[in-house]
């Protein structure tokens, strides 16, 4: 652990290193540790200075975990960009670049064919096409992906947060048989006309447990004759332009335990539909509007509810 600017520090044989707040000082001392497997940076945002990062990491061929969350990389061609040396760390399983003010991912990401987790959360919207088809071991992809996201046969993918509805409409949903956590949003950077979500696009997601939808239009009913059921879904967040909830919520979401409704403009009392959710424990209506004067819950409603939040 590198956290004291005065103490002597030696890590020629250490396999895991953690730097607290002082990444530039650490890099300037030009530590050489070819055995390093994990490198983590903890602390507030810090600008990366100089080219020491590239000269050190060129030799770390065994590195499997690299977390640089909060590091601000230098500008190249008018925008912040990841150092190209990261593309040579082909043994990486985990790449953390959260809160680094990045707005793009370079093409060399596709070199990291063993990568399992890509965490680019807390950054600006990534608007260009991202090609992850070579990364067949991916399990968790986290960021704000507006442009098209090219994903191959990544049957191991468990987390996809968050992806624009435009990009979601371009994907082959049949490969997401193990997806557990999904977030979809509408973006002002792409033309959403003609793009709407309906339940049938999720019919192949047999293991989905958490779903967040932040979209303007969403059909909370299937266009097919057979009702689509989210048998495994336990957590749902909806931020959509919905005026009334379907009366068969308990059929569509039989296992739901947590439901958050955000900015819905309700014209009908939602409680008769919601109170039939037998497993629901947490219910939150946040910044919603309701055109009537009263909501009614029957004596038999909400048999397991622990938390009700109206904000």
XYZ file of C-alpha atoms in Angstrom:
311
model
C 0.000 0.000 0.000
C 1.511 3.272 -1.172
C -0.015 6.057 0.928
C 2.747 7.853 2.836
C 4.844 10.445 0.946
C 7.687 10.147 3.486
C 7.940 6.415 4.132
C 10.354 4.207 2.244
C 8.601 2.007 -0.255
C 9.734 -1.122 -2.004
C 7.580 -3.555 -3.941
C 9.846 -5.468 -6.265
C 8.100 -8.742 -5.485
C 4.608 -7.635 -4.381
C 1.825 -8.918 -6.621
C -0.861 -6.433 -5.578
C -0.332 -2.698 -5.158
C -2.677 0.036 -3.975
C -1.934 3.758 -4.346
C -3.792 6.276 -2.201
C -4.102 9.795 -3.669
C -0.514 10.037 -4.972
C -0.379 8.347 -8.338
C 1.939 10.921 -9.946
C 4.505 10.627 -7.166
C 4.285 6.847 -7.374
C 4.857 6.928 -11.138
C 7.668 9.474 -10.920
C 9.650 7.092 -8.696
C 9.558 4.621 -11.615
C 8.851 1.472 -9.666
C 9.632 -1.704 -11.567
C 7.642 -4.764 -10.598
C 7.218 -7.259 -13.411
C 5.348 -9.652 -11.096
C 2.502 -7.239 -10.391
C -0.939 -8.772 -10.984
C -3.215 -6.044 -9.539
C -2.923 -2.257 -9.413
C -5.599 -0.127 -7.725
C -5.820 3.666 -7.327
C -8.008 5.092 -4.548
C -8.598 8.766 -3.954
C -10.068 11.909 -5.423
C -9.651 12.929 -9.044
C -6.036 13.527 -10.005
C -4.507 14.706 -13.296
C -1.966 12.331 -14.765
C 1.288 14.183 -15.484
C 4.046 13.134 -17.899
C 4.646 9.870 -19.726
C 5.815 7.763 -16.758
C 2.613 5.731 -16.931
C 3.486 4.345 -20.353
C 7.115 3.470 -19.571
C 6.159 1.563 -16.416
C 3.145 -0.361 -17.690
C 4.859 -1.516 -20.878
C 6.583 -4.189 -18.794
C 3.593 -5.407 -16.772
C 2.619 -8.286 -19.027
C 1.104 -10.299 -16.131
C -1.263 -7.550 -14.938
C -4.817 -8.834 -14.546
C -6.538 -6.108 -12.533
C -6.121 -2.405 -13.333
C -8.361 0.127 -11.572
C -7.608 3.776 -12.380
C -10.925 5.241 -11.244
C -10.609 9.009 -10.708
C -7.411 9.432 -12.732
C -7.696 12.184 -15.359
C -5.707 11.259 -18.432
C -3.942 13.869 -20.629
C -5.621 15.389 -23.686
C -4.789 13.970 -27.094
C -6.225 15.586 -30.222
C -8.547 17.736 -28.139
C -10.006 14.991 -25.935
C -8.985 12.853 -23.002
C -7.873 9.409 -24.063
C -6.568 6.202 -22.527
C -2.824 5.582 -22.937
C -2.246 3.108 -25.767
C -0.045 0.962 -23.532
C -3.214 -0.380 -21.866
C -3.996 -2.166 -25.125
C -0.842 -4.260 -24.633
C -1.955 -5.609 -21.244
C -3.572 -8.598 -22.872
C -3.942 -10.592 -19.620
C -6.312 -8.014 -18.092
C -9.483 -9.413 -16.568
C -10.637 -6.178 -14.945
C -10.276 -2.622 -16.299
C -11.649 0.172 -14.115
C -11.727 3.641 -15.712
C -14.694 5.121 -13.832
C -14.847 8.899 -13.220
C -11.931 9.590 -15.566
C -13.777 12.193 -17.726
C -13.428 10.009 -20.823
C -15.890 10.436 -23.691
C -14.524 7.694 -25.940
C -12.980 4.239 -25.834
C -10.064 3.555 -28.181
C -10.142 0.655 -30.615
C -7.320 -1.153 -28.771
C -9.895 -2.219 -26.152
C -10.653 -5.102 -28.527
C -7.106 -6.438 -27.885
C -8.065 -7.334 -24.293
C -9.657 -10.606 -25.281
C -9.634 -12.074 -21.738
C -11.349 -9.025 -20.197
C -14.263 -9.917 -17.911
C -15.169 -6.514 -16.424
C -15.117 -3.085 -18.083
C -16.166 -0.311 -15.700
C -16.384 3.084 -17.419
C -19.134 4.486 -15.173
C -19.296 8.143 -14.147
C -17.942 9.386 -17.476
C -19.490 11.344 -20.306
C -21.690 9.618 -22.871
C -19.657 7.449 -25.237
C -21.142 8.288 -28.623
C -19.009 6.381 -31.100
C -19.445 2.732 -32.072
C -17.703 0.419 -29.605
C -16.570 -2.969 -30.891
C -16.421 -5.608 -28.142
C -16.947 -8.645 -30.368
C -13.476 -10.064 -29.628
C -14.081 -9.931 -25.873
C -15.949 -13.206 -25.564
C -15.246 -13.555 -21.812
C -17.059 -10.324 -20.854
C -19.293 -10.561 -17.797
C -19.829 -6.931 -16.733
C -19.970 -3.845 -19.005
C -20.685 -0.589 -17.180
C -20.713 2.897 -18.713
C -23.009 5.211 -20.651
C -23.023 3.834 -24.173
C -24.989 5.987 -26.619
C -23.541 4.800 -29.927
C -23.870 1.312 -31.291
C -22.371 -1.361 -29.040
C -21.090 -4.322 -31.026
C -21.271 -7.439 -28.857
C -20.579 -10.908 -30.203
C -21.462 -14.257 -28.674
C -20.882 -13.098 -25.099
C -23.123 -15.659 -23.447
C -21.393 -14.998 -20.093
C -22.507 -11.351 -19.956
C -24.302 -10.682 -16.649
C -24.293 -6.864 -16.351
C -25.004 -4.246 -19.036
C -25.369 -0.710 -17.660
C -26.255 1.498 -19.303
C -27.060 1.334 -23.003
C -29.161 3.660 -25.149
C -32.477 2.371 -26.441
C -31.127 2.979 -29.953
C -28.161 0.694 -29.309
C -30.352 -1.915 -27.574
C -32.603 -2.077 -30.637
C -29.585 -2.999 -32.795
C -28.471 -5.971 -30.668
C -29.190 -9.659 -31.009
C -30.979 -10.244 -27.699
C -30.762 -14.018 -27.978
C -27.109 -14.034 -26.812
C -28.013 -12.492 -23.422
C -29.241 -15.710 -21.863
C -27.274 -15.068 -18.642
C -27.877 -11.314 -18.351
C -28.908 -10.393 -14.799
C -28.632 -6.594 -14.586
C -29.731 -4.285 -17.432
C -30.192 -0.520 -17.743
C -31.557 1.188 -20.871
C -31.950 4.943 -21.381
C -32.976 7.430 -24.056
C -30.225 9.753 -25.241
C -30.486 13.210 -26.762
C -27.462 12.403 -28.918
C -29.304 9.939 -31.175
C -32.548 10.132 -33.115
C -35.114 8.131 -31.124
C -37.902 8.450 -33.693
C -39.249 5.036 -34.560
C -37.411 3.443 -31.602
C -39.650 2.187 -28.797
C -39.332 -0.655 -26.343
C -41.879 -3.332 -25.692
C -41.764 -6.380 -23.467
C -41.141 -8.789 -26.328
C -37.558 -7.493 -26.685
C -36.824 -8.962 -23.235
C -38.427 -12.350 -23.774
C -35.056 -14.119 -24.160
C -33.641 -12.754 -20.897
C -34.475 -15.768 -18.754
C -32.134 -14.844 -15.869
C -32.752 -11.082 -15.610
C -32.974 -9.947 -11.966
C -32.592 -6.136 -12.106
C -33.977 -3.842 -14.825
C -33.799 -0.040 -15.074
C -35.619 1.760 -17.894
C -35.165 5.520 -18.412
C -37.015 5.994 -21.674
C -39.658 8.359 -23.023
C -41.910 5.733 -24.579
C -42.283 2.181 -23.363
C -45.065 -0.288 -24.043
C -45.720 -2.045 -20.759
C -47.518 -4.779 -22.647
C -46.525 -7.223 -25.316
C -47.645 -6.869 -28.920
C -47.789 -10.666 -29.182
C -50.804 -12.661 -28.097
C -48.899 -14.358 -25.285
C -48.083 -12.206 -22.253
C -44.344 -11.861 -21.677
C -43.431 -12.726 -18.100
C -40.348 -11.612 -16.218
C -40.211 -14.722 -14.060
C -36.831 -13.970 -12.428
C -36.967 -10.155 -12.135
C -36.751 -8.966 -8.512
C -35.808 -5.281 -8.957
C -37.370 -2.807 -11.406
C -36.899 0.940 -11.902
C -39.164 2.710 -14.413
C -38.716 6.282 -15.615
C -41.092 6.409 -18.575
C -44.011 8.297 -20.059
C -46.682 5.944 -18.698
C -50.150 7.231 -17.792
C -51.593 3.988 -16.405
C -50.186 0.689 -15.197
C -51.448 -2.599 -16.646
C -53.847 -4.450 -14.399
C -51.880 -7.694 -14.778
C -48.639 -6.404 -13.218
C -48.579 -9.509 -11.013
C -48.639 -11.728 -14.103
C -45.893 -9.791 -15.907
C -43.646 -9.480 -12.822
C -44.471 -12.434 -10.521
C -41.180 -12.332 -8.561
C -40.772 -8.552 -8.147
C -39.479 -7.494 -4.716
C -38.421 -3.866 -5.315
C -40.158 -1.325 -7.581
C -39.195 2.323 -8.151
C -41.390 4.543 -10.343
C -39.823 7.864 -11.373
C -41.563 10.847 -13.026
C -44.640 8.956 -14.134
C -47.669 11.125 -14.924
C -50.390 8.824 -13.695
C -54.025 9.306 -14.676
C -55.342 6.246 -12.830
C -54.794 4.982 -9.297
C -51.756 2.649 -9.553
C -52.408 0.860 -6.254
C -54.969 -1.738 -7.452
C -52.371 -3.014 -9.943
C -49.410 -2.768 -7.567
C -50.998 -4.293 -4.476
C -51.348 -7.641 -6.263
C -47.552 -8.055 -6.461
C -47.303 -10.812 -3.858
C -43.551 -10.580 -3.267
C -43.170 -6.796 -3.350
C -41.272 -5.497 -0.302
C -40.096 -2.006 -1.387
C -42.194 0.502 -3.365
C -41.104 4.037 -4.217
C -42.936 6.699 -6.230
C -40.411 9.473 -6.851
C -41.339 12.791 -8.513
C -44.491 11.230 -9.955
C -47.735 13.110 -10.551
C -51.283 11.839 -10.121
C -54.343 13.629 -11.447
C -56.842 12.325 -8.877
C -57.319 13.141 -5.186
C -57.017 9.709 -3.617
C -55.154 6.398 -3.846
C -56.781 3.307 -2.320
C -55.214 0.112 -0.993
C -57.409 -2.842 -0.044
C -57.053 -4.693 3.265
C -55.595 -7.700 1.442
C -53.149 -5.675 -0.654
C -49.344 -5.666 -0.363
C -49.005 -8.783 1.756
C -45.209 -8.411 2.132
C -44.590 -4.660 1.797
C -41.986 -3.296 4.245
C -41.261 0.091 2.707
C -43.540 2.611 0.973
C -41.979 5.888 -0.182
C -43.872 8.762 -1.779
C -41.517 11.569 -2.705
